[in-house]
Coordinates of N, CA, C and O in Angstrom, one line a residue:
X1 N 0.8 -1.2 0.0 CA 0.0 0.0 0.0 C 0.9 1.2 0.0 O 1.8 1.4 0.8
X2 N 0.6 2.2 -0.9 CA 1.4 3.4 -1.0 C 0.9 4.4 0.1 O -0.2 4.4 0.5
X3 N 1.8 5.3 0.4 CA 1.6 6.4 1.3 C 1.7 7.7 0.6 O 2.6 8.0 -0.2
X4 N 0.8 8.6 1.0 CA 0.8 10.0 0.5 C 0.9 10.9 1.7 O -0.1 11.0 2.5
X5 N 2.0 11.6 1.8 CA 2.2 12.4 3.0 C 2.0 13.9 2.8 O 2.2 14.4 1.7
X6 N 1.5 14.5 3.8 CA 1.3 16.0 3.8 C 1.8 16.5 5.1 O 1.7 15.9 6.1
X7 N 2.4 17.7 5.0 CA 3.0 18.3 6.2 C 2.8 19.8 6.1 O 2.8 20.4 5.0
X8 N 2.5 20.5 7.2 CA 2.3 21.9 7.2 C 3.4 22.6 8.0 O 3.9 22.1 9.0
X9 N 3.8 23.8 7.4 CA 4.7 24.7 8.1 C 6.0 24.0 8.3 O 6.6 23.3 7.5
X10 N 6.6 24.1 9.5 CA 7.9 23.5 9.8 C 7.9 22.0 9.8 O 8.9 21.4 9.6
X11 N 6.7 21.5 9.9 CA 6.5 20.0 9.7 C 7.0 19.5 8.4 O 7.4 18.3 8.3
X12 N 7.0 20.4 7.4 CA 7.4 20.0 6.0 C 8.9 19.6 6.0 O 9.3 18.6 5.5
X13 N 9.8 20.5 6.5 CA 11.2 20.1 6.5 C 11.6 19.1 7.6 O 12.5 18.4 7.4
X14 N 10.8 19.1 8.6 CA 11.1 18.0 9.6 C 10.7 16.7 9.0 O 11.5 15.7 9.2
X15 N 9.6 16.6 8.3 CA 9.2 15.3 7.7 C 10.3 14.9 6.6 O 10.6 13.8 6.5
X16 N 10.8 15.9 5.9 CA 11.8 15.6 4.9 C 13.0 15.0 5.5 O 13.6 14.0 5.1
X17 N 13.5 15.6 6.6 CA 14.6 15.0 7.4 C 14.3 13.6 7.9 O 15.2 12.7 7.8
X18 N 13.2 13.5 8.5 CA 12.8 12.2 9.1 C 12.8 11.1 8.0 O 13.4 10.0 8.2
X19 N 12.2 11.4 6.8 CA 12.1 10.4 5.8 C 13.5 10.0 5.2 O 13.7 8.8 5.0
X20 N 14.4 11.0 5.1 CA 15.7 10.7 4.6 C 16.7 10.2 5.6 O 17.6 9.5 5.2
X21 N 16.4 10.4 6.8 CA 17.5 10.1 7.8 C 17.1 9.0 8.9 O 17.9 8.2 9.3
X22 N 15.8 9.0 9.3 CA 15.5 8.2 10.4 C 14.4 7.1 10.1 O 14.2 6.2 10.9
X23 N 13.7 7.3 9.1 CA 12.5 6.5 8.8 C 12.9 5.1 8.3 O 13.9 5.0 7.5
X24 N 12.3 4.1 8.7 CA 12.6 2.7 8.2 C 12.4 2.6 6.7 O 11.5 3.2 6.1
X25 N 13.3 2.0 6.0 CA 13.3 1.9 4.6 C 12.0 1.3 4.1 O 11.5 1.7 3.0
X26 N 11.5 0.3 4.8 CA 10.2 -0.3 4.3 C 9.1 0.8 4.3 O 8.2 0.7 3.4
X27 N 9.1 1.8 5.1 CA 8.1 2.8 5.1 C 8.4 3.8 4.0 O 7.5 4.1 3.2
X28 N 9.7 4.2 3.8 CA 10.1 5.1 2.8 C 9.8 4.6 1.4 O 9.3 5.3 0.5
X29 N 10.0 3.3 1.2 CA 9.7 2.7 -0.1 C 8.2 2.7 -0.5 O 7.9 2.6 -1.6
X30 N 7.3 2.9 0.5 CA 5.9 3.0 0.2 C 5.4 4.4 -0.1 O 4.3 4.6 -0.5
X31 N 6.3 5.4 0.2 CA 5.9 6.8 0.0 C 5.8 7.2 -1.5 O 6.8 7.0 -2.2
X32 N 4.6 7.6 -1.9 CA 4.4 7.9 -3.4 C 4.5 9.5 -3.5 O 5.0 9.9 -4.5
X33 N 3.9 10.2 -2.6 CA 3.8 11.7 -2.7 C 4.1 12.3 -1.4 O 3.9 11.8 -0.3
X34 N 4.7 13.5 -1.5 CA 5.0 14.3 -0.4 C 4.5 15.7 -0.7 O 5.0 16.4 -1.6
X35 N 3.6 16.2 0.1 CA 3.0 17.6 -0.2 C 3.2 18.4 1.0 O 2.8 18.1 2.2
X36 N 3.9 19.6 0.8 CA 4.1 20.5 1.9 C 3.2 21.7 1.7 O 2.9 22.2 0.6
X37 N 2.6 22.2 2.8 CA 1.7 23.3 2.9 C 2.3 24.4 3.7 O 2.5 24.3 4.9
X38 N 2.7 25.5 3.0 CA 3.3 26.7 3.7 C 4.5 26.3 4.5 O 4.7 26.8 5.6
X39 N 5.4 25.6 3.9 CA 6.7 25.2 4.5 C 7.8 26.1 4.1 O 8.0 26.2 2.9
X40 N 8.6 26.6 5.1 CA 9.9 27.2 4.7 C 10.9 26.2 4.3 O 11.4 25.4 5.1
X41 N 11.3 26.2 3.0 CA 12.2 25.1 2.5 C 13.6 25.6 2.4 O 14.5 24.8 2.1
X42 N 13.8 26.9 2.4 CA 15.2 27.4 2.1 C 15.6 28.4 3.3 O 14.8 29.2 3.7
X43 N 16.8 28.2 3.8 CA 17.3 29.1 4.9 C 17.5 30.5 4.3 O 17.6 30.7 3.1
X44 N 17.7 31.5 5.2 CA 18.0 32.8 4.7 C 19.2 32.9 3.9 O 20.2 32.1 4.1
X45 N 19.3 33.8 2.9 CA 20.5 33.9 2.0 C 21.7 34.2 2.9 O 21.6 34.9 3.9
X46 N 22.9 33.7 2.5 CA 24.1 34.0 3.3 C 24.4 35.5 3.5 O 25.0 35.8 4.5
X47 N 24.0 36.3 2.5 CA 24.3 37.7 2.7 C 23.2 38.5 3.4 O 23.3 39.7 3.6
X48 N 22.2 37.8 3.9 CA 21.1 38.4 4.6 C 21.6 38.8 6.0 O 22.4 38.2 6.7
X49 N 21.0 39.9 6.5 CA 21.3 40.4 7.9 C 20.9 39.3 8.9 O 21.5 39.2 10.0
X50 N 20.0 38.4 8.5 CA 19.5 37.4 9.4 C 20.1 36.0 9.2 O 19.7 35.0 9.8
X51 N 21.1 35.9 8.3 CA 21.6 34.5 8.0 C 22.2 33.9 9.2 O 22.2 32.7 9.3
X52 N 22.8 34.6 10.1 CA 23.4 34.1 11.4 C 22.3 33.8 12.4 O 22.6 33.3 13.5
X53 N 21.1 34.2 12.2 CA 20.0 34.1 13.1 C 18.9 33.3 12.5 O 17.7 33.6 12.6
X54 N 19.2 32.2 11.9 CA 18.2 31.3 11.3 C 17.3 30.8 12.4 O 17.7 30.3 13.4
X55 N 16.0 31.0 12.2 CA 15.0 30.6 13.2 C 15.0 29.1 13.6 O 14.6 28.7 14.7
X56 N 15.5 28.3 12.7 CA 15.6 26.9 13.0 C 16.9 26.4 13.6 O 17.1 25.2 13.8
X57 N 17.7 27.4 14.0 CA 19.0 27.1 14.7 C 19.9 26.2 13.8 O 20.6 25.4 14.4
X58 N 19.8 26.4 12.5 CA 20.7 25.6 11.7 C 20.1 24.3 11.1 O 20.7 23.7 10.3
X59 N 19.0 23.9 11.7 CA 18.4 22.6 11.2 C 18.0 22.6 9.8 O 18.2 21.6 9.1
X60 N 17.4 23.7 9.4 CA 16.9 23.8 8.0 C 18.1 23.8 7.0 O 18.1 23.1 6.0
X61 N 19.2 24.5 7.4 CA 20.4 24.4 6.6 C 20.9 23.0 6.5 O 21.3 22.5 5.4
X62 N 20.9 22.3 7.6 CA 21.4 20.9 7.7 C 20.6 20.0 6.7 O 21.1 19.3 6.0
X63 N 19.3 20.2 6.8 CA 18.4 19.4 6.0 C 18.7 19.6 4.5 O 18.8 18.7 3.7
X64 N 18.8 20.9 4.1 CA 19.0 21.3 2.7 C 20.4 20.9 2.2 O 20.5 20.5 1.1
X65 N 21.4 20.9 3.1 CA 22.7 20.5 2.7 C 22.8 19.0 2.5 O 23.4 18.5 1.6
X66 N 22.2 18.3 3.4 CA 22.3 16.8 3.4 C 21.2 16.1 2.5 O 21.5 15.1 1.9
X67 N 20.0 16.7 2.4 CA 19.0 16.2 1.6 C 18.3 17.2 0.7 O 17.2 17.7 0.9
X68 N 19.1 17.7 -0.3 CA 18.6 18.9 -1.1 C 17.4 18.6 -1.9 O 17.2 17.5 -2.5
X69 N 16.5 19.6 -2.0 CA 15.3 19.5 -2.8 C 14.5 18.3 -2.7 O 14.3 17.7 -1.6
X70 N 13.9 17.9 -3.8 CA 13.1 16.7 -3.9 C 14.0 15.5 -3.9 O 14.4 14.9 -4.9
X71 N 14.5 15.1 -2.7 CA 15.6 14.2 -2.5 C 15.3 12.7 -2.8 O 16.2 12.1 -3.4
X72 N 14.2 12.2 -2.4 CA 14.0 10.8 -2.5 C 13.5 10.4 -3.9 O 12.5 10.9 -4.4
X73 N 14.2 9.5 -4.5 CA 13.8 9.0 -5.9 C 12.4 8.3 -5.8 O 12.1 7.6 -4.8
X74 N 11.6 8.5 -6.8 CA 10.3 7.8 -6.9 C 9.2 8.5 -6.1 O 8.1 8.1 -6.2
X75 N 9.5 9.6 -5.4 CA 8.5 10.4 -4.6 C 8.2 11.6 -5.4 O 9.1 12.3 -5.9
X76 N 6.9 11.9 -5.6 CA 6.5 13.1 -6.3 C 6.3 14.2 -5.2 O 5.5 14.0 -4.3
X77 N 7.0 15.2 -5.3 CA 7.0 16.3 -4.3 C 6.1 17.5 -4.8 O 6.2 17.9 -6.0
X78 N 5.3 18.0 -4.0 CA 4.5 19.2 -4.3 C 4.6 20.2 -3.2 O 4.5 19.8 -2.0
X79 N 4.8 21.5 -3.5 CA 4.9 22.6 -2.6 C 3.7 23.5 -2.8 O 3.5 24.0 -3.9
X80 N 2.8 23.6 -1.8 CA 1.6 24.4 -1.8 C 1.9 25.7 -1.0 O 2.3 25.6 0.2
X81 N 1.7 26.8 -1.6 CA 1.9 28.1 -0.9 C 0.9 29.1 -1.2 O 0.5 29.4 -2.3
X82 N 0.3 29.7 -0.1 CA -0.6 30.8 -0.2 C 0.1 32.0 -0.6 O 1.2 32.3 -0.1
X83 N -0.4 32.8 -1.5 CA 0.1 34.1 -1.9 C -1.0 35.1 -1.8 O -2.0 34.9 -2.5
X84 N -0.8 36.0 -1.0 CA -1.9 37.0 -0.9 C -1.6 38.1 0.2 O -2.3 39.1 0.3
X85 N -0.5 37.9 0.9 CA -0.1 38.8 1.9 C 1.3 39.4 1.5 O 2.3 38.6 1.5
X86 N 1.3 40.7 1.2 CA 2.6 41.3 0.9 C 3.1 42.0 2.2 O 2.4 42.7 2.8
X87 N 4.3 41.6 2.6 CA 4.9 42.2 3.8 C 5.1 43.7 3.6 O 5.5 44.2 2.5
X88 N 4.7 44.5 4.7 CA 4.9 45.9 4.6 C 5.0 46.4 6.0 O 4.4 45.9 7.0
X89 N 5.8 47.5 6.2 CA 5.8 48.3 7.4 C 4.7 49.3 7.5 O 4.1 49.6 6.4
X90 N 4.3 49.8 8.7 CA 3.2 50.7 8.8 C 3.2 51.9 7.8 O 2.2 52.3 7.3
X91 N 4.4 52.5 7.7 CA 4.5 53.7 6.8 C 4.5 53.3 5.3 O 4.4 54.2 4.5
X92 N 4.5 52.0 5.0 CA 4.4 51.6 3.6 C 2.9 51.3 3.2 O 2.6 50.9 2.1
X93 N 2.0 51.4 4.2 CA 0.6 51.1 4.0 C -0.1 52.4 3.9 O 0.1 53.3 4.6
X94 N -1.1 52.5 2.9 CA -1.8 53.7 2.7 C -2.7 54.1 3.9 O -3.0 53.2 4.7
X95 N -3.0 55.3 4.1 CA -3.8 55.8 5.2 C -5.1 55.1 5.3 O -5.7 54.7 6.3
X96 N -5.7 54.9 4.1 CA -7.0 54.2 4.0 C -7.0 52.8 4.5 O -8.0 52.3 5.0
X97 N -5.8 52.1 4.4 CA -5.7 50.7 4.8 C -5.1 50.5 6.2 O -5.0 49.4 6.7
X98 N -4.7 51.6 6.8 CA -3.9 51.5 8.0 C -4.6 50.8 9.2 O -3.9 50.2 10.0
X99 N -5.9 50.9 9.3 CA -6.6 50.3 10.4 C -7.3 49.0 10.0 O -8.1 48.5 10.7
X100 N -7.0 48.5 8.8 CA -7.7 47.3 8.4 C -6.9 46.0 8.8 O -5.7 46.1 9.0
X101 N -7.6 44.9 8.8 CA -6.9 43.6 9.0 C -5.8 43.4 8.0 O -4.7 42.8 8.3
X102 N -5.9 43.9 6.8 CA -4.9 43.7 5.8 C -3.6 44.4 6.2 O -2.5 43.9 5.9
X103 N -3.7 45.5 6.8 CA -2.5 46.3 7.3 C -1.8 45.5 8.4 O -0.6 45.4 8.4
X104 N -2.6 44.9 9.3 CA -2.0 44.1 10.3 C -1.3 42.8 9.7 O -0.2 42.5 10.1
X105 N -2.0 42.2 8.8 CA -1.5 41.0 8.1 C -0.2 41.4 7.4 O 0.8 40.6 7.4
X106 N -0.1 42.6 6.8 CA 1.1 43.0 6.1 C 2.3 43.2 7.0 O 3.4 42.8 6.8
X107 N 2.0 43.8 8.2 CA 3.0 44.0 9.2 C 3.5 42.6 9.8 O 4.7 42.4 9.9
X108 N 2.6 41.7 10.1 CA 3.0 40.4 10.6 C 3.8 39.7 9.5 O 4.8 39.0 9.7
X109 N 3.3 39.8 8.2 CA 4.0 39.2 7.1 C 5.5 39.7 7.0 O 6.4 39.0 6.9
X110 N 5.6 41.1 7.1 CA 6.9 41.7 7.1 C 7.8 41.1 8.2 O 9.0 40.7 7.9
X111 N 7.3 41.1 9.4 CA 8.1 40.6 10.5 C 8.4 39.1 10.4 O 9.5 38.7 10.9
X112 N 7.6 38.3 9.7 CA 8.0 36.9 9.5 C 8.9 36.7 8.3 O 9.8 36.0 8.4
X113 N 8.6 37.4 7.2 CA 9.3 37.2 6.0 C 10.8 37.7 6.1 O 11.7 37.0 5.6
X114 N 11.0 38.8 6.8 CA 12.4 39.4 6.9 C 13.4 38.4 7.5 O 14.4 38.1 6.8
X115 N 13.2 37.8 8.6 CA 14.2 36.8 9.1 C 14.2 35.5 8.3 O 15.3 34.9 8.3
X116 N 13.1 35.2 7.7 CA 13.1 33.9 6.9 C 13.8 34.0 5.5 O 14.5 33.1 5.1
X117 N 13.6 35.2 4.9 CA 14.1 35.3 3.5 C 15.1 36.5 3.3 O 15.7 36.6 2.3
X118 N 15.2 37.3 4.3 CA 16.0 38.5 4.2 C 15.3 39.7 3.5 O 15.8 40.7 3.3
X119 N 14.0 39.4 3.1 CA 13.2 40.5 2.4 C 11.8 40.6 3.0 O 11.0 39.7 2.8
X120 N 11.6 41.6 3.8 CA 10.3 41.7 4.4 C 9.1 42.0 3.5 O 8.0 41.8 3.8
X121 N 9.4 42.6 2.3 CA 8.4 43.0 1.4 C 8.0 41.9 0.4 O 7.3 42.1 -0.5
X122 N 8.3 40.6 0.7 CA 8.0 39.5 -0.1 C 6.4 39.3 -0.1 O 5.7 39.9 0.7
X123 N 6.0 38.4 -0.9 CA 4.6 38.0 -1.0 C 4.6 36.6 -0.5 O 5.5 35.8 -0.7
X124 N 3.5 36.2 0.3 CA 3.4 34.9 0.8 C 2.1 34.6 1.5 O 1.1 35.3 1.2
X125 N 2.1 33.7 2.4 CA 0.9 33.3 3.1 C 0.7 34.1 4.5 O -0.2 33.7 5.3
X126 N 1.5 35.0 4.7 CA 1.5 35.8 6.0 C 2.5 35.4 7.0 O 2.8 36.1 7.9
X127 N 3.1 34.2 6.8 CA 4.2 33.7 7.6 C 5.3 33.2 6.8 O 6.5 33.6 7.1
X128 N 5.1 32.5 5.7 CA 6.1 31.9 4.8 C 6.1 32.7 3.5 O 5.1 32.7 2.8
X129 N 7.2 33.3 3.2 CA 7.3 34.1 1.9 C 7.5 33.1 0.7 O 8.0 32.0 0.8
X130 N 7.0 33.6 -0.4 CA 7.0 32.8 -1.7 C 8.5 32.4 -2.0 O 8.7 31.3 -2.5
X131 N 9.4 33.3 -1.7 CA 10.8 33.0 -2.2 C 11.4 31.8 -1.5 O 12.4 31.3 -2.0
X132 N 10.9 31.3 -0.4 CA 11.5 30.2 0.3 C 10.4 29.0 0.5 O 10.8 28.0 1.0
X133 N 9.2 29.2 0.0 CA 8.2 28.2 0.2 C 8.0 27.1 -0.8 O 7.2 26.3 -0.7
X134 N 8.9 27.2 -1.8 CA 8.8 26.1 -2.9 C 10.1 25.3 -2.8 O 11.2 25.8 -3.0
X135 N 9.9 24.0 -2.6 CA 11.1 23.1 -2.5 C 11.6 22.9 -3.9 O 10.9 22.5 -4.8
X136 N 12.9 23.1 -4.2 CA 13.5 22.9 -5.5 C 13.2 21.4 -5.9 O 13.4 20.5 -5.2
X137 N 12.7 21.3 -7.2 CA 12.4 20.0 -7.7 C 11.0 19.6 -7.5 O 10.5 18.5 -8.0
X138 N 10.2 20.4 -6.7 CA 8.8 20.0 -6.5 C 7.9 20.7 -7.5 O 8.3 21.7 -8.2
X139 N 6.7 20.3 -7.6 CA 5.7 20.9 -8.4 C 5.0 22.0 -7.5 O 4.5 21.7 -6.4
X140 N 5.1 23.3 -7.9 CA 4.5 24.3 -7.1 C 3.0 24.5 -7.4 O 2.5 24.4 -8.5
X141 N 2.2 24.8 -6.3 CA 0.8 25.2 -6.4 C 0.7 26.4 -5.6 O 1.0 26.5 -4.4
X142 N 0.4 27.5 -6.3 CA 0.2 28.8 -5.6 C -1.3 29.1 -5.4 O -2.1 28.9 -6.4
X143 N -1.7 29.5 -4.2 CA -3.1 29.7 -3.9 C -3.3 31.2 -3.5 O -3.0 31.5 -2.3
X144 N -3.8 32.0 -4.4 CA -4.1 33.4 -4.0 C -5.0 33.5 -2.8 O -6.0 32.8 -2.8
X145 N -4.7 34.4 -1.9 CA -5.5 34.8 -0.8 C -5.5 33.8 0.3 O -6.2 34.0 1.3
X146 N -4.8 32.7 0.2 CA -4.7 31.6 1.3 C -3.7 32.0 2.3 O -2.5 32.3 2.0
X147 N -4.1 31.9 3.6 CA -3.2 32.3 4.7 C -2.6 31.0 5.3 O -3.0 29.9 5.1
X148 N -1.6 31.3 6.1 CA -0.8 30.2 6.8 C -1.6 29.4 7.7 O -1.5 28.2 7.8
X149 N -2.5 30.0 8.5 CA -3.3 29.3 9.5 C -4.6 30.1 9.7 O -4.8 31.2 9.3
X150 N -5.5 29.5 10.5 CA -6.8 30.1 10.8 C -6.9 30.5 12.3 O -7.9 30.5 12.9
X151 N -5.7 30.7 12.9 CA -5.7 31.0 14.3 C -4.6 32.0 14.6 O -3.6 32.1 13.9
X152 N -4.7 32.7 15.7 CA -3.7 33.6 16.2 C -3.1 32.9 17.5 O -3.8 32.8 18.5
X153 N -1.8 32.5 17.4 CA -1.2 31.8 18.6 C -1.1 32.8 19.8 O -0.6 34.0 19.6
X154 N -1.6 32.4 20.9 CA -1.5 33.3 22.1 C -1.5 32.4 23.3 O -2.0 31.3 23.3
X155 N -1.1 32.9 24.4 CA -1.1 32.2 25.7 C -2.2 32.7 26.6 O -2.4 33.9 26.6
X156 N -2.9 31.9 27.2 CA -2.8 30.4 27.4 C -3.6 29.7 26.3 O -3.4 28.5 26.2
X157 N -4.4 30.4 25.5 CA -5.1 29.6 24.4 C -5.1 30.4 23.1 O -5.3 31.6 23.2
X158 N -4.9 29.8 22.0 CA -4.9 30.4 20.7 C -6.3 30.9 20.4 O -7.3 30.3 20.9
X159 N -6.4 31.9 19.6 CA -7.7 32.5 19.2 C -7.9 32.1 17.7 O -7.1 32.3 16.8
X160 N -9.1 31.4 17.5 CA -9.5 31.0 16.2 C -10.0 32.2 15.4 O -10.8 33.0 15.9
X161 N -9.6 32.3 14.2 CA -10.0 33.3 13.3 C -10.8 32.7 12.1 O -10.2 32.5 11.0
X162 N -12.0 32.4 12.3 CA -12.8 31.6 11.4 C -12.9 32.3 10.0 O -13.2 31.6 9.0
X163 N -12.8 33.6 10.0 CA -12.9 34.3 8.7 C -11.7 34.2 7.8 O -11.8 34.5 6.6
X164 N -10.6 33.6 8.3 CA -9.4 33.5 7.4 C -9.5 32.2 6.6 O -9.9 31.2 7.1
X165 N -9.1 32.3 5.4 CA -9.0 31.2 4.5 C -7.6 30.7 4.5 O -6.6 31.4 4.3
X166 N -7.4 29.4 4.9 CA -6.1 28.8 5.1 C -6.1 27.5 4.3 O -7.0 27.1 3.7
X167 N -4.9 26.8 4.4 CA -4.7 25.6 3.6 C -5.8 24.5 3.9 O -6.1 23.7 3.1
X168 N -6.3 24.5 5.1 CA -7.2 23.5 5.5 C -8.7 23.9 5.4 O -9.6 23.1 5.8
X169 N -9.0 25.1 4.9 CA -10.3 25.5 4.7 C -11.0 24.6 3.6 O -10.4 24.2 2.7
X170 N -12.3 24.4 3.9 CA -13.1 23.5 3.0 C -13.0 23.8 1.6 O -13.0 22.9 0.7
X171 N -13.0 25.1 1.2 CA -13.0 25.5 -0.2 C -11.6 25.5 -0.8 O -11.4 25.7 -2.0
X172 N -10.5 25.3 0.1 CA -9.1 25.4 -0.4 C -8.6 24.0 -0.6 O -7.8 23.7 -1.5
X173 N -8.9 23.0 0.3 CA -8.4 21.7 0.2 C -8.6 21.1 -1.2 O -7.6 20.5 -1.7
X174 N -9.7 21.2 -1.9 CA -9.8 20.6 -3.2 C -8.8 21.2 -4.2 O -8.5 20.6 -5.3
X175 N -8.2 22.3 -3.9 CA -7.2 23.0 -4.9 C -5.8 22.3 -4.8 O -5.0 22.5 -5.7
X176 N -5.6 21.5 -3.7 CA -4.3 20.9 -3.6 C -4.3 19.4 -3.3 O -3.4 18.7 -3.5
X177 N -5.5 18.9 -2.9 CA -5.6 17.5 -2.5 C -5.2 16.5 -3.6 O -4.8 15.4 -3.3
X178 N -5.4 16.9 -4.8 CA -5.1 15.9 -5.9 C -3.6 15.6 -5.9 O -3.2 14.6 -6.5
X179 N -2.7 16.4 -5.3 CA -1.3 16.2 -5.2 C -1.0 14.9 -4.4 O 0.1 14.4 -4.5
X180 N -2.0 14.5 -3.6 CA -1.8 13.4 -2.7 C -2.0 12.0 -3.4 O -1.9 11.0 -2.8
X181 N -2.5 12.1 -4.6 CA -2.8 10.8 -5.3 C -1.8 10.5 -6.4 O -1.1 11.3 -6.9

């Protein structure tokens, strides 16, 4: 029986490392597809201000150096990435948009994209920028308007944001689920 794997966010590169390094061969031999949703696949560029401050503490660099791109033969890789949030600082947003959720999304996007890619003004899903969200050698699927998640992480309990369209939204899943077959 074949296996079709999907992973979200940092689970994508962790799953890549596990499959290539720790997973029993009998399991790996059954994997037909690997689909990542909003996964940062590339570490910050070496000339970036943040290259020495990689959020994964070097693990993503290790995975990419040791198991580059679509590493496993016979596995079809797909990278799914939402594109709809352009990173921006408050003074880069028009006055009309300054108090809207899109302005907040743009600021959060900037704050996330900058350390990940070295460019805060990238386009992405609000957390992962397009420039690092596609695994080399994979089939890309870009989803306009799709966000990284439908919740706001907070302590002690995360806040669900039902109005956000994310990778797991009922109307979005059909746009990428065929990659699992």
